[in-house]
mmCIF file of C-alpha atoms and ligand atoms in Angstrom:
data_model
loop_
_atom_site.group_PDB
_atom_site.id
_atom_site.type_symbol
_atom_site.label_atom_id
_atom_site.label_comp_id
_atom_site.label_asym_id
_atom_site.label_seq_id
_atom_site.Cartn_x
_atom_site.Cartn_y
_atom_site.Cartn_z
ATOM 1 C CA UNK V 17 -53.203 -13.799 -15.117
ATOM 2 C CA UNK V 18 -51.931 -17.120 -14.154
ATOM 3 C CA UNK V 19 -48.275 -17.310 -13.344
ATOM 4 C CA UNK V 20 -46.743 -18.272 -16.370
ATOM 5 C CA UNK V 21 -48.263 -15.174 -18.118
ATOM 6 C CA UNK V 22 -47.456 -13.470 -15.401
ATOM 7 C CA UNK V 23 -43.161 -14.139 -15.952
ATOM 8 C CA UNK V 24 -43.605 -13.919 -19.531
ATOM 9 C CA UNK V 25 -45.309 -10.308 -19.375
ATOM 10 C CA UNK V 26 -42.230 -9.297 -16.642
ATOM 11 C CA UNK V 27 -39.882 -10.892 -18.777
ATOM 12 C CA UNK V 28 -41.359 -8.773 -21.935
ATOM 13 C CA UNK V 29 -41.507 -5.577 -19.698
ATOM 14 C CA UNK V 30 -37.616 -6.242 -18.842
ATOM 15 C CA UNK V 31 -37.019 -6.772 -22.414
ATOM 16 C CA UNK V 32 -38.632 -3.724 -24.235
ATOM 17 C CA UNK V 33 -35.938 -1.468 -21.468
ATOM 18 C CA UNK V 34 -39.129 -0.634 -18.787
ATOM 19 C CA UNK V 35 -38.091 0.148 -15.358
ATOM 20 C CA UNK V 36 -40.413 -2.447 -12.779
ATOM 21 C CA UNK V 37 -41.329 -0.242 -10.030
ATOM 22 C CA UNK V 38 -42.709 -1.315 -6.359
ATOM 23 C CA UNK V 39 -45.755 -2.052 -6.977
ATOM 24 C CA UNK V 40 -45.323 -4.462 -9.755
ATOM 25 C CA UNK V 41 -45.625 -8.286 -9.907
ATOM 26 C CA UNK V 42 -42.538 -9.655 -10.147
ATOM 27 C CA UNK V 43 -40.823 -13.137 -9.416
ATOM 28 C CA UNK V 44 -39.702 -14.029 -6.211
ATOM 29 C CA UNK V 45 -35.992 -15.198 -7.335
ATOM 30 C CA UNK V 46 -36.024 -11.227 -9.014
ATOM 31 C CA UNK V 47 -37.308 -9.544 -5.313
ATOM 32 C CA UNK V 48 -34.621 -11.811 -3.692
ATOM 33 C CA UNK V 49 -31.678 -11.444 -5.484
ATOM 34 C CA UNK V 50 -32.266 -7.162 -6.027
ATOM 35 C CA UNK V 51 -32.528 -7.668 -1.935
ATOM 36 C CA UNK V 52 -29.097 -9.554 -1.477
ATOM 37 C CA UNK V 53 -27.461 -7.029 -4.027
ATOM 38 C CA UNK V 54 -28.750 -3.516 -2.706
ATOM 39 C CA UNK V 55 -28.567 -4.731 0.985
ATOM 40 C CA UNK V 56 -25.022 -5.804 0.457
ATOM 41 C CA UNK V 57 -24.492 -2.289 -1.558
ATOM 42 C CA UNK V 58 -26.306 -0.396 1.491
ATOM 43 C CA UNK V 59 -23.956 -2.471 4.061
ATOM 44 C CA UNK V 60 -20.714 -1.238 1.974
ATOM 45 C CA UNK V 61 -21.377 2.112 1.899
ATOM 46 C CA UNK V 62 -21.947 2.506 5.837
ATOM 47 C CA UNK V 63 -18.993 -0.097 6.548
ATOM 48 C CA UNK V 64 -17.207 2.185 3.853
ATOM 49 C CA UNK V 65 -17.293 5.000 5.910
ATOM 50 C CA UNK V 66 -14.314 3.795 8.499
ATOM 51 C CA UNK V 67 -11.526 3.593 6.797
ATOM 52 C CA UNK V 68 -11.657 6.837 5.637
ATOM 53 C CA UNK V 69 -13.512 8.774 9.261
ATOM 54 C CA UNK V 70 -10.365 7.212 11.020
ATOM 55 C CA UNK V 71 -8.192 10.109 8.548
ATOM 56 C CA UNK V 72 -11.115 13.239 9.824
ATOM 57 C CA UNK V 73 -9.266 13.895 12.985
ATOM 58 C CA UNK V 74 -5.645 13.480 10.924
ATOM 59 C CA UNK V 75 -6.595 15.376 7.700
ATOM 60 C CA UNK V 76 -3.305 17.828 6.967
ATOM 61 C CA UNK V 77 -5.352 21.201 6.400
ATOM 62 C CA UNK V 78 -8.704 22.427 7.537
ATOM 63 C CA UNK V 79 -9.833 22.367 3.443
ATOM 64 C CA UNK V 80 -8.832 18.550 3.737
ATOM 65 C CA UNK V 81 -10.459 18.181 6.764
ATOM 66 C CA UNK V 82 -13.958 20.550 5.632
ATOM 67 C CA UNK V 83 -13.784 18.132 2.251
ATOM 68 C CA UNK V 84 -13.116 14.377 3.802
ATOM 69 C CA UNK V 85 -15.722 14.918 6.257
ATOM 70 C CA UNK V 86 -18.382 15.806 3.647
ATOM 71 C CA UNK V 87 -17.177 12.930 1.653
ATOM 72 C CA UNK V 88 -17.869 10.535 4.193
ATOM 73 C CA UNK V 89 -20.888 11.536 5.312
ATOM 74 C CA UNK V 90 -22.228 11.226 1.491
ATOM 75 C CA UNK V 91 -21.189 7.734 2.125
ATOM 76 C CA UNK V 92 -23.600 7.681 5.197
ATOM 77 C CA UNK V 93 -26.646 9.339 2.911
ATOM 78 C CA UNK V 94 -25.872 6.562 0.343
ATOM 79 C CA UNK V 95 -26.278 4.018 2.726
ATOM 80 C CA UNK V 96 -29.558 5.314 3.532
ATOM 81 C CA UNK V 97 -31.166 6.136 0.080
ATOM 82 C CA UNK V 98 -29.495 2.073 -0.221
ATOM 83 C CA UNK V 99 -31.539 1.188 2.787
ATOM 84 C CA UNK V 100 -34.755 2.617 1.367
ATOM 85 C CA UNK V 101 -34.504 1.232 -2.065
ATOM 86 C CA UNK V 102 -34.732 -2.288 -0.091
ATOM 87 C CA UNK V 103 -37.340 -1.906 1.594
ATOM 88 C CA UNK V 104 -39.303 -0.916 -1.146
ATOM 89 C CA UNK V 105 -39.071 -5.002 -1.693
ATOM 90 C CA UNK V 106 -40.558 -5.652 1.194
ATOM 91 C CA UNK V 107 -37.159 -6.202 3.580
ATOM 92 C CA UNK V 108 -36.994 -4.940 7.199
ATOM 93 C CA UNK V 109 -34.153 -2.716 7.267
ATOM 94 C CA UNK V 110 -33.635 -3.597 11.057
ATOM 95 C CA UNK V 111 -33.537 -7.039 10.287
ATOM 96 C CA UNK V 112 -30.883 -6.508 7.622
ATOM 97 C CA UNK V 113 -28.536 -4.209 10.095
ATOM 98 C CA UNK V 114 -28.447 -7.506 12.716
ATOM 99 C CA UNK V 115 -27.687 -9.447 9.924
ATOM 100 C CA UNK V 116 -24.373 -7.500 8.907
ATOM 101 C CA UNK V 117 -24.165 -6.529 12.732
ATOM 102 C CA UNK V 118 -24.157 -10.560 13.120
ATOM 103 C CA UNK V 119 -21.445 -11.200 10.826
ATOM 104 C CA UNK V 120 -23.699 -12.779 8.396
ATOM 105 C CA UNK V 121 -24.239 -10.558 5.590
ATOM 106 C CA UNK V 122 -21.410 -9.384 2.907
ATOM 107 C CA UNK V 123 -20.131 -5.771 2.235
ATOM 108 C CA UNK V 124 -17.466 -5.345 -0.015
ATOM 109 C CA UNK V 125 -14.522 -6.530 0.421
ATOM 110 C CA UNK V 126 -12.426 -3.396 -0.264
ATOM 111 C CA UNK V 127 -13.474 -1.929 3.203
ATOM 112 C CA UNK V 128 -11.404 -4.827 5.285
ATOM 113 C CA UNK V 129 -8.362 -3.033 4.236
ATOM 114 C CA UNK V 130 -6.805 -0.276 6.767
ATOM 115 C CA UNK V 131 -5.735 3.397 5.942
ATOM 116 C CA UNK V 132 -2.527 3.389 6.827
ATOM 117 C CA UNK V 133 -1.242 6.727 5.505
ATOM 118 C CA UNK V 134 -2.916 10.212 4.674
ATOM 119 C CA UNK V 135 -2.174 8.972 0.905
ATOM 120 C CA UNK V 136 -4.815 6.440 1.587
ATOM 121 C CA UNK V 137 -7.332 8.903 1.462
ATOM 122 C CA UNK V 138 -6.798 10.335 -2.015
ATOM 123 C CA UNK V 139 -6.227 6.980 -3.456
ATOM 124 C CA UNK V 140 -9.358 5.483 -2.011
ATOM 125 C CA UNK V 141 -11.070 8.273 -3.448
ATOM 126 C CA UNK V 142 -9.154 7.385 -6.784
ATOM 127 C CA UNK V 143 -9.369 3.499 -7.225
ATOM 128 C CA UNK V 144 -12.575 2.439 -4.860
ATOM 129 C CA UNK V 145 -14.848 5.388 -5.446
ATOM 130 C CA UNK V 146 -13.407 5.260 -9.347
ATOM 131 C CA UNK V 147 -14.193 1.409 -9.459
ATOM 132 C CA UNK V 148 -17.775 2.287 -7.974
ATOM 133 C CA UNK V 149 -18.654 4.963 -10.450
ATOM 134 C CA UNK V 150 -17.520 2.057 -13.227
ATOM 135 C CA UNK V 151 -19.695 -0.416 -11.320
ATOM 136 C CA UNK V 152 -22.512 1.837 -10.585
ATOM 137 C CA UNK V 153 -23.107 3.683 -13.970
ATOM 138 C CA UNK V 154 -23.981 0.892 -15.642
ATOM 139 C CA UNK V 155 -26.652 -0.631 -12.389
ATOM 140 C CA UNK V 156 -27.992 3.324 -13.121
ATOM 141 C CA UNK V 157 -29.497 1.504 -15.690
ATOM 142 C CA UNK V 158 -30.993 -1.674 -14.018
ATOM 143 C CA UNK V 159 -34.646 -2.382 -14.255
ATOM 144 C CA UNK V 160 -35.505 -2.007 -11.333
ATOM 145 C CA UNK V 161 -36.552 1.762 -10.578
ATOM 146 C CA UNK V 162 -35.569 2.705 -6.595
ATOM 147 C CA UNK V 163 -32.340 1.043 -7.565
ATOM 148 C CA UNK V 164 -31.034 2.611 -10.679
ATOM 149 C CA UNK V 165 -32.652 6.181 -9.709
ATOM 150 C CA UNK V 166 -30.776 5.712 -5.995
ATOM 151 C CA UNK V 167 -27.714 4.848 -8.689
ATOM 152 C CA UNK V 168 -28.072 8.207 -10.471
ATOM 153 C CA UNK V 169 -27.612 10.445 -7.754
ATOM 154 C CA UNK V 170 -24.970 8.526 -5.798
ATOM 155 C CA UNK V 171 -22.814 8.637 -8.765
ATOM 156 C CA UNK V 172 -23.197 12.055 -9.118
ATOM 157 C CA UNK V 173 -21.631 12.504 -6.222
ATOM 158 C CA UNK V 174 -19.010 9.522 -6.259
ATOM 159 C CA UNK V 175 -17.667 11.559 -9.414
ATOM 160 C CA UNK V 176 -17.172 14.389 -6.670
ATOM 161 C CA UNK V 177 -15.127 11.891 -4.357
ATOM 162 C CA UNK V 178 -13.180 10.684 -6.989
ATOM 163 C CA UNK V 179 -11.746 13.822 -8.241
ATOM 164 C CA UNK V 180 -11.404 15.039 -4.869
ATOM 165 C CA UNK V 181 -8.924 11.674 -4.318
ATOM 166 C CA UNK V 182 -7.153 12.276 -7.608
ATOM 167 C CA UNK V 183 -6.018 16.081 -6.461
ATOM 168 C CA UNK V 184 -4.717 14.718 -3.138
ATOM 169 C CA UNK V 185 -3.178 12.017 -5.399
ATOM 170 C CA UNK V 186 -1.184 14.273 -7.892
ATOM 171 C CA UNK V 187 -0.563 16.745 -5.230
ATOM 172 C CA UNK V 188 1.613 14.188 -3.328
ATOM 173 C CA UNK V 189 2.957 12.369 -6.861
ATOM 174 C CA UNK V 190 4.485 15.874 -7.524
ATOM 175 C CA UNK V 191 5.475 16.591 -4.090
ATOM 176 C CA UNK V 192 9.032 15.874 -2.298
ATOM 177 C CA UNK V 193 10.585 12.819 -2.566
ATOM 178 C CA UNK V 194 8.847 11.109 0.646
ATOM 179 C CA UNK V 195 5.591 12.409 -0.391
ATOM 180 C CA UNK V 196 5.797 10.663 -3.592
ATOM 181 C CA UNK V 197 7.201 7.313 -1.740
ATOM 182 C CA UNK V 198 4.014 7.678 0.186
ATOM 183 C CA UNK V 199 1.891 7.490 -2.347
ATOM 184 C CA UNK V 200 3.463 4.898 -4.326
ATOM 185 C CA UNK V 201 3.153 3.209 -1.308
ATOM 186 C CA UNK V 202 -0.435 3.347 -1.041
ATOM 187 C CA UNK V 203 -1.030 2.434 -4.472
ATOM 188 C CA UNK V 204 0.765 -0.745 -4.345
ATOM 189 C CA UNK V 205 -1.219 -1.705 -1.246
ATOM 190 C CA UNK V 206 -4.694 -0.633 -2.994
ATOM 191 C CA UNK V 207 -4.434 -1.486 -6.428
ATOM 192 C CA UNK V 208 -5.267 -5.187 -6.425
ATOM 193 C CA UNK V 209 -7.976 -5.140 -3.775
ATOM 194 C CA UNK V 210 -9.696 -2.864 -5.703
ATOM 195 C CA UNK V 211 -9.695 -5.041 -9.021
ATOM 196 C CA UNK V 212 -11.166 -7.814 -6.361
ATOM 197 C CA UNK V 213 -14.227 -4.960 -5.849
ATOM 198 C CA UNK V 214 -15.829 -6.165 -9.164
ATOM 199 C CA UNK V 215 -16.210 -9.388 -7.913
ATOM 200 C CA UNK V 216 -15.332 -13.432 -9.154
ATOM 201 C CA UNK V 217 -14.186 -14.057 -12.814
ATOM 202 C CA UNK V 218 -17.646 -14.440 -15.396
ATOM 203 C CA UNK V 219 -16.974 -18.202 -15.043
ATOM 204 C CA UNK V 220 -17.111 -18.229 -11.362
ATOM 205 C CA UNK V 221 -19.878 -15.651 -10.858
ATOM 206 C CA UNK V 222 -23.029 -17.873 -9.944
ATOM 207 C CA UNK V 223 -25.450 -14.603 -9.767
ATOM 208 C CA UNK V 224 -24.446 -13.162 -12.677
ATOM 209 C CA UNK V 225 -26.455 -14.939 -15.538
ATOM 210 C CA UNK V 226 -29.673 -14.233 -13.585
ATOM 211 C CA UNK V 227 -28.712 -10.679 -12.777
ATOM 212 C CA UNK V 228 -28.199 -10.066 -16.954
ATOM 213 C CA UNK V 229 -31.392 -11.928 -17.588
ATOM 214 C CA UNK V 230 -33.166 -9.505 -15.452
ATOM 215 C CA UNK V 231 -31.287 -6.507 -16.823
ATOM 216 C CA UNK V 232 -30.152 -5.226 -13.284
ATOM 217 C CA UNK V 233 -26.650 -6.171 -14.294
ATOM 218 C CA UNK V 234 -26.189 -4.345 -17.758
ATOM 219 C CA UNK V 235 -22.147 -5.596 -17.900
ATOM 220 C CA UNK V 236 -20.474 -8.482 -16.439
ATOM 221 C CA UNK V 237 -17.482 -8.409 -13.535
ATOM 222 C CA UNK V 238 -14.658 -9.005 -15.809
ATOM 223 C CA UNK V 239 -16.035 -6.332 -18.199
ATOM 224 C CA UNK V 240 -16.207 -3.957 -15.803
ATOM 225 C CA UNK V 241 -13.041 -4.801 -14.105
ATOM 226 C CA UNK V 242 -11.764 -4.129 -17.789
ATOM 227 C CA UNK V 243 -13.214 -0.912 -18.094
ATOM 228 C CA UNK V 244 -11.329 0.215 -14.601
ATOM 229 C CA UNK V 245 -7.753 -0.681 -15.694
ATOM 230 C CA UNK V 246 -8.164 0.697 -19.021
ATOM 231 C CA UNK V 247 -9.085 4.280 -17.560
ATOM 232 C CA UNK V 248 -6.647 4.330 -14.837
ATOM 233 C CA UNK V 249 -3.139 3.208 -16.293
ATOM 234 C CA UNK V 250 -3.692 6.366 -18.317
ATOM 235 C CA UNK V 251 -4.216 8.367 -15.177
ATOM 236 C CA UNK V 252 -1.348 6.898 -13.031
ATOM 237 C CA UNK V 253 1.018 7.700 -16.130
ATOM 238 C CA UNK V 254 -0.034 11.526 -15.972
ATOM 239 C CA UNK V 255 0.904 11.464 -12.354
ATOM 240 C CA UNK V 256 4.255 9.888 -12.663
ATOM 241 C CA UNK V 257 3.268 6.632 -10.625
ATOM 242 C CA UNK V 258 3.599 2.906 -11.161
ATOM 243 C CA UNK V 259 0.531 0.238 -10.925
ATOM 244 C CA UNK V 260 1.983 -2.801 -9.186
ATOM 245 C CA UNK V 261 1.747 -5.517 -11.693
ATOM 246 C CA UNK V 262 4.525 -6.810 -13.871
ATOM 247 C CA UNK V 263 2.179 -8.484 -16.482
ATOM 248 C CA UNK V 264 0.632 -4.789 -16.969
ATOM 249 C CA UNK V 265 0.981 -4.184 -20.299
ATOM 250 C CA UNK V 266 -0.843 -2.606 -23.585
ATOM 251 C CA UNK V 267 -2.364 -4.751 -26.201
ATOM 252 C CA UNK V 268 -3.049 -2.748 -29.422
ATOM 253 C CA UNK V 269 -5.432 -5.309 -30.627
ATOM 254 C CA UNK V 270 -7.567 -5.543 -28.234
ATOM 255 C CA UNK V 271 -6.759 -1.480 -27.517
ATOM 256 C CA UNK V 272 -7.060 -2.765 -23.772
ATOM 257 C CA UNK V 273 -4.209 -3.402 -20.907
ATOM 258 C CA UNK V 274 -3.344 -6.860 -20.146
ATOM 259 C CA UNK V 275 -3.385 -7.500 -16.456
ATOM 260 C CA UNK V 276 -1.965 -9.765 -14.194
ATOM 261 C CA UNK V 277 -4.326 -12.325 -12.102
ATOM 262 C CA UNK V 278 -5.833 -11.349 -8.930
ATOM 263 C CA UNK V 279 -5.089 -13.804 -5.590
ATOM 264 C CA UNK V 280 -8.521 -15.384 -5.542
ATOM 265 C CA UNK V 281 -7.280 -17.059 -2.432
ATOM 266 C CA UNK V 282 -7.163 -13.839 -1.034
ATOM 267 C CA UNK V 283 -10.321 -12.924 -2.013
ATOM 268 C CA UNK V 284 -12.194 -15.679 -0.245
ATOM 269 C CA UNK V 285 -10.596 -15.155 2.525
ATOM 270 C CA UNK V 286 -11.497 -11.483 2.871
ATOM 271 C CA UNK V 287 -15.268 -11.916 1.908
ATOM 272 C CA UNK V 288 -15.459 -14.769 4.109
ATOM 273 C CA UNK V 289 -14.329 -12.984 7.366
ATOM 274 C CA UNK V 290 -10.818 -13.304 7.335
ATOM 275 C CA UNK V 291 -9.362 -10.155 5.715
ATOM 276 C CA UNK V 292 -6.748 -7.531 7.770
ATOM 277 C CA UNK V 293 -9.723 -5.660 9.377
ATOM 278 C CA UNK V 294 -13.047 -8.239 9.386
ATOM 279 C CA UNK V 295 -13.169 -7.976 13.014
ATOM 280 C CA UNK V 296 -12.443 -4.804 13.942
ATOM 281 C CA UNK V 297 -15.164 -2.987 11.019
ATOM 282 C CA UNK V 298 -17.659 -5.329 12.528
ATOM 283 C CA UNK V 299 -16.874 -4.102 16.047
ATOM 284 C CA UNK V 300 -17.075 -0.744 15.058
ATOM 285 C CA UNK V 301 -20.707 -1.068 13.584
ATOM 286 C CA UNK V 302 -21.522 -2.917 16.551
ATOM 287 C CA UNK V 303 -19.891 -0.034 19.419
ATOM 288 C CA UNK V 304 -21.982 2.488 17.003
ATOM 289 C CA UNK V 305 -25.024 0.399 16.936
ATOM 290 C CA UNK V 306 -25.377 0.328 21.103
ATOM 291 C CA UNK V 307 -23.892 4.108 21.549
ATOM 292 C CA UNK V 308 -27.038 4.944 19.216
ATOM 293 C CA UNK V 309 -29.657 2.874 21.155
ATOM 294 C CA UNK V 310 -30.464 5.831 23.289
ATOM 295 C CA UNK V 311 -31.963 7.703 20.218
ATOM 296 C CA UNK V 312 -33.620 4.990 18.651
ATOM 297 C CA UNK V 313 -35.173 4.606 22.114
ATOM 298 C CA UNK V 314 -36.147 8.557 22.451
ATOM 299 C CA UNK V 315 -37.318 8.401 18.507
ATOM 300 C CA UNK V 316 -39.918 5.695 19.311
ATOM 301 C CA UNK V 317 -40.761 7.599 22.172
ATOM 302 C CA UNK V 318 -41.527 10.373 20.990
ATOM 303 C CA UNK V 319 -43.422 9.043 18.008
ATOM 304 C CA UNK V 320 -45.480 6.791 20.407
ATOM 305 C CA UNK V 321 -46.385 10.098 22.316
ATOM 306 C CA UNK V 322 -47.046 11.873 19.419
ATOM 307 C CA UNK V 323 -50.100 9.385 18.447
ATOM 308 C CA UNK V 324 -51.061 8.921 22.274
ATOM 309 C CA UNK V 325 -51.786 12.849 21.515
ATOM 310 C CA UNK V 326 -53.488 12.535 18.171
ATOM 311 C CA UNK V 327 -55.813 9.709 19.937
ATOM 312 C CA UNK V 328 -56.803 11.592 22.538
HETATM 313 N N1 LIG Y 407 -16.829 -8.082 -1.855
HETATM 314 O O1 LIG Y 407 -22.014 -13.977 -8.258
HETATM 315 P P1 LIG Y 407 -21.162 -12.800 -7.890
HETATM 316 C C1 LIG Y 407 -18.437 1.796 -2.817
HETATM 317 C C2 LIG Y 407 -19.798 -11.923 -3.423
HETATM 318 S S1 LIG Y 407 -19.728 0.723 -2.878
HETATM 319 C C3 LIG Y 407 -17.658 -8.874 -1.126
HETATM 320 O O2 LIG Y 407 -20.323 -12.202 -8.960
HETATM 321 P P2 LIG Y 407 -22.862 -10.518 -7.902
HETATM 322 C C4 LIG Y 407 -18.726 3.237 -2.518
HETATM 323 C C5 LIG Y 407 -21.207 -11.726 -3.946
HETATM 324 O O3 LIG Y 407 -21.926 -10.876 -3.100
HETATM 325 C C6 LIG Y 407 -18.960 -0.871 -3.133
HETATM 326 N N2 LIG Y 407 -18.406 -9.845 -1.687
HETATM 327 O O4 LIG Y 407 -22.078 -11.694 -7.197
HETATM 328 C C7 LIG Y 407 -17.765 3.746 -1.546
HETATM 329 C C8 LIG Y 407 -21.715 -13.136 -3.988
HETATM 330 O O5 LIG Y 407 -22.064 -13.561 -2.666
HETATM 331 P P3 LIG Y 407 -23.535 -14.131 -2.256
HETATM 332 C C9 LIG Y 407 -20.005 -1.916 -3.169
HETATM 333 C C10 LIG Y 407 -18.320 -9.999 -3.020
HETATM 334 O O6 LIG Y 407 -23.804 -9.959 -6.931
HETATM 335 C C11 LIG Y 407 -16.545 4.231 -1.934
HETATM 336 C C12 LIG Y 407 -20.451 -13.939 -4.340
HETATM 337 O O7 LIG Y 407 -19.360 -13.128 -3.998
HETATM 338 N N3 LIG Y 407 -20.686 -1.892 -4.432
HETATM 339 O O8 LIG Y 407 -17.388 1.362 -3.000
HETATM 340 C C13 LIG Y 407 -17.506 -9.187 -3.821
HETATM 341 O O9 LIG Y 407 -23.379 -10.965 -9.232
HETATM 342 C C14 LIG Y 407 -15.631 4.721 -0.990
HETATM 343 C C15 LIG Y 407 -20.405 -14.339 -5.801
HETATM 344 O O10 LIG Y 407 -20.204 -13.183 -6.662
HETATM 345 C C16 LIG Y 407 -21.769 -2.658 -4.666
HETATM 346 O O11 LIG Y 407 -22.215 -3.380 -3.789
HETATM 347 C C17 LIG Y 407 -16.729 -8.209 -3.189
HETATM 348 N N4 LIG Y 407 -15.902 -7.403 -3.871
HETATM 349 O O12 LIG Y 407 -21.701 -9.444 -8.230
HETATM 350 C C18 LIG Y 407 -18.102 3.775 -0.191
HETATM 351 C C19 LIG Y 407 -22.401 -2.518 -6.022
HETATM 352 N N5 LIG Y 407 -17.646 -9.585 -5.109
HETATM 353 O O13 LIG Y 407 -24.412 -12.945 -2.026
HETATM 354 C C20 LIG Y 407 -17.198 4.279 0.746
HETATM 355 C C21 LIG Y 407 -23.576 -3.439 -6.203
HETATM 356 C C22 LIG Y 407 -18.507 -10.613 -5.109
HETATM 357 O O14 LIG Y 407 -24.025 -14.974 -3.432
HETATM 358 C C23 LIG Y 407 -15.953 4.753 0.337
HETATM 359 N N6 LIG Y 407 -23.170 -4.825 -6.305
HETATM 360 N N7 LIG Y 407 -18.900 -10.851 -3.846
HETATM 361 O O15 LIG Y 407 -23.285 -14.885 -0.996
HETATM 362 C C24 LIG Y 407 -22.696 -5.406 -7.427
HETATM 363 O O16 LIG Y 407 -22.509 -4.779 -8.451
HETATM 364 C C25 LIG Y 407 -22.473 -6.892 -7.387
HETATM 365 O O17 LIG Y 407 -23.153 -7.410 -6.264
HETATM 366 C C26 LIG Y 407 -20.988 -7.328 -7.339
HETATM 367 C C27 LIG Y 407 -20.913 -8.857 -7.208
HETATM 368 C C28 LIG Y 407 -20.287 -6.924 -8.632
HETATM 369 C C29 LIG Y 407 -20.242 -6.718 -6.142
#
């Protein structure tokens, strides 16, 4: 097949809802772009994994303790399966690590924020893992198979973080006075970087008319972004707690919540290296990175005596 029937048969594959798996031709722009997005994912997830581990040692109970440490470890194994699904393109997934470890590849921008309060926890678990399960749901459907089966089961268990955030959420929201301060507290600080986690406005989104034309995105940022404030207004009113944003407010036409607009300037700023904690995320990959170097190093050894064996 030359390679004009080649896009059109990939293009009819895509549209009759077939999942393009590995081995399958497929145009370089599609490889590319499903590299950027699930290496970016895959960088989130393990970057995602320190603002919350700072809490582990600080967790009030041993049951909070038992439950944040299993959450953020299932933020680790998502990173991996993330990992995996890349290089089923064809990407290196050490040369993808320097990359982030380099400061030149994104992660979301969510994870430049710090924890600055045990109500942090729950209300990461409500509002980031809550706008991932929006997010990721629909790429659970994306035509592209490693991705949207990795999708499946890390939303299975995102579901599991969420909820567990929620309880810690309405626990404090119906605790004492200060408890419920705290909370509010943490709310206010998380609410609007978490809208910014679906990404630019439709208009300003340059990769999202490919990623729909490819059917790896299945709905667009603002739709999704949507989607999150219509579920969770709901849920902050059955706690008792207030979302930060005068302009909130219902529109029975539409049966959707106006919102207020998000500080692009912000935005930019964060995704482009600037936010509260940039630095100090990247410094903890990097400290990580070098304490781990040792077993990397006995790894390869081990596997290079292991075939020195089989040869002999
Ligand atoms: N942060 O053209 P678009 C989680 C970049 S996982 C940083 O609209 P696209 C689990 C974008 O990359 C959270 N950068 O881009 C968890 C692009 O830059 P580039 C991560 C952002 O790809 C919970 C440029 O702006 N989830 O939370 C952000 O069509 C708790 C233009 O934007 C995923 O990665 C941002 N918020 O749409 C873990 C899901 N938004 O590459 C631990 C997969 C945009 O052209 C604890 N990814 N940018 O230089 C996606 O769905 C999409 O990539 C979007 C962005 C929606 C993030």
């Amino acid at each position: 097949m030359d390679e004009t029937a080649q896009i059109e048969n990939f293009e009819r594959r895509i549209a009759a809802g077939e999942s393009i798996e590995p081995k399958d031709w497929m145009p370089e722009r599609f490889r590319k772009q499903l590299t950027r997005m699930i290496s970016q994912h895959a960088h989130s997830e393990i970057v995602g994994m320190l603002p919350e581990g700072a809490w582990i040692t600080r967790a009030p109970t041993l049951r909070r303790k038992i439950t944040l440490l299993a959450k953020v470890q299932d933020e680790g194994g998502h990173g991996l399966y993330l990992y995996c699904a890349a290089e089923t393109l064809g990407a290196d997934r050490s040369e993808l690590i320097d990359q982030l470890l380099a400061g030149k590849a994104k992660y979301s921008s969510i994870f430049n924020y710090p924890t600055l309060s045990w109500a942090d926890i729950g209300v990461i678990g409500w509002f980031v893992d809550g706008a991932a399960i929006v997010n990721q749901t629909m790429l659970a459907k994306a035509s592209y198979g490693p991705y949207s089966r990795a999708m499946i089961r890390i939303c299975k268990e995102e579901n599991f973080h969420k909820k567990q955030g929620f309880e810690i959420v309405a626990t404090l929201a119906a605790g004492t006075p200060a408890q419920h301060a705290m909370v509010q507290d943490a709310v206010n600080r998380w609410w609007w970087p978490s809208l910014m986690m679906f990404g630019p406005h439709d208009a300003d989104s340059p990769n999202s008319a490919e990623l729909k034309r490819w059917g790896i995105k299945r709905r667009s940022n603002d739709e999704l972004r949507q989607r999150f404030v219509d579920m969770t207004v709901p849920q902050a009113q059955a706690v008792n707690l207030t979302l930060p944003d005068p302009e909130l407010r219902y529109n029975a036409a539409t049966d959707q919540w106006h919102f207020g607009e998000i500080n692009w300037e912000e935005f930019h700023r964060v995704i482009n290296g600037d936010g509260p904690c940039n630095k100090e995320r990247l410094q903890a990959r990097r400290d990580a990175h070098e304490n781990g170097r040792w077993v990397r190093e006995a790894a390869e050894a081990y596997a290079a005596k292991q075939q020195r064996m089989q040869a002999a």
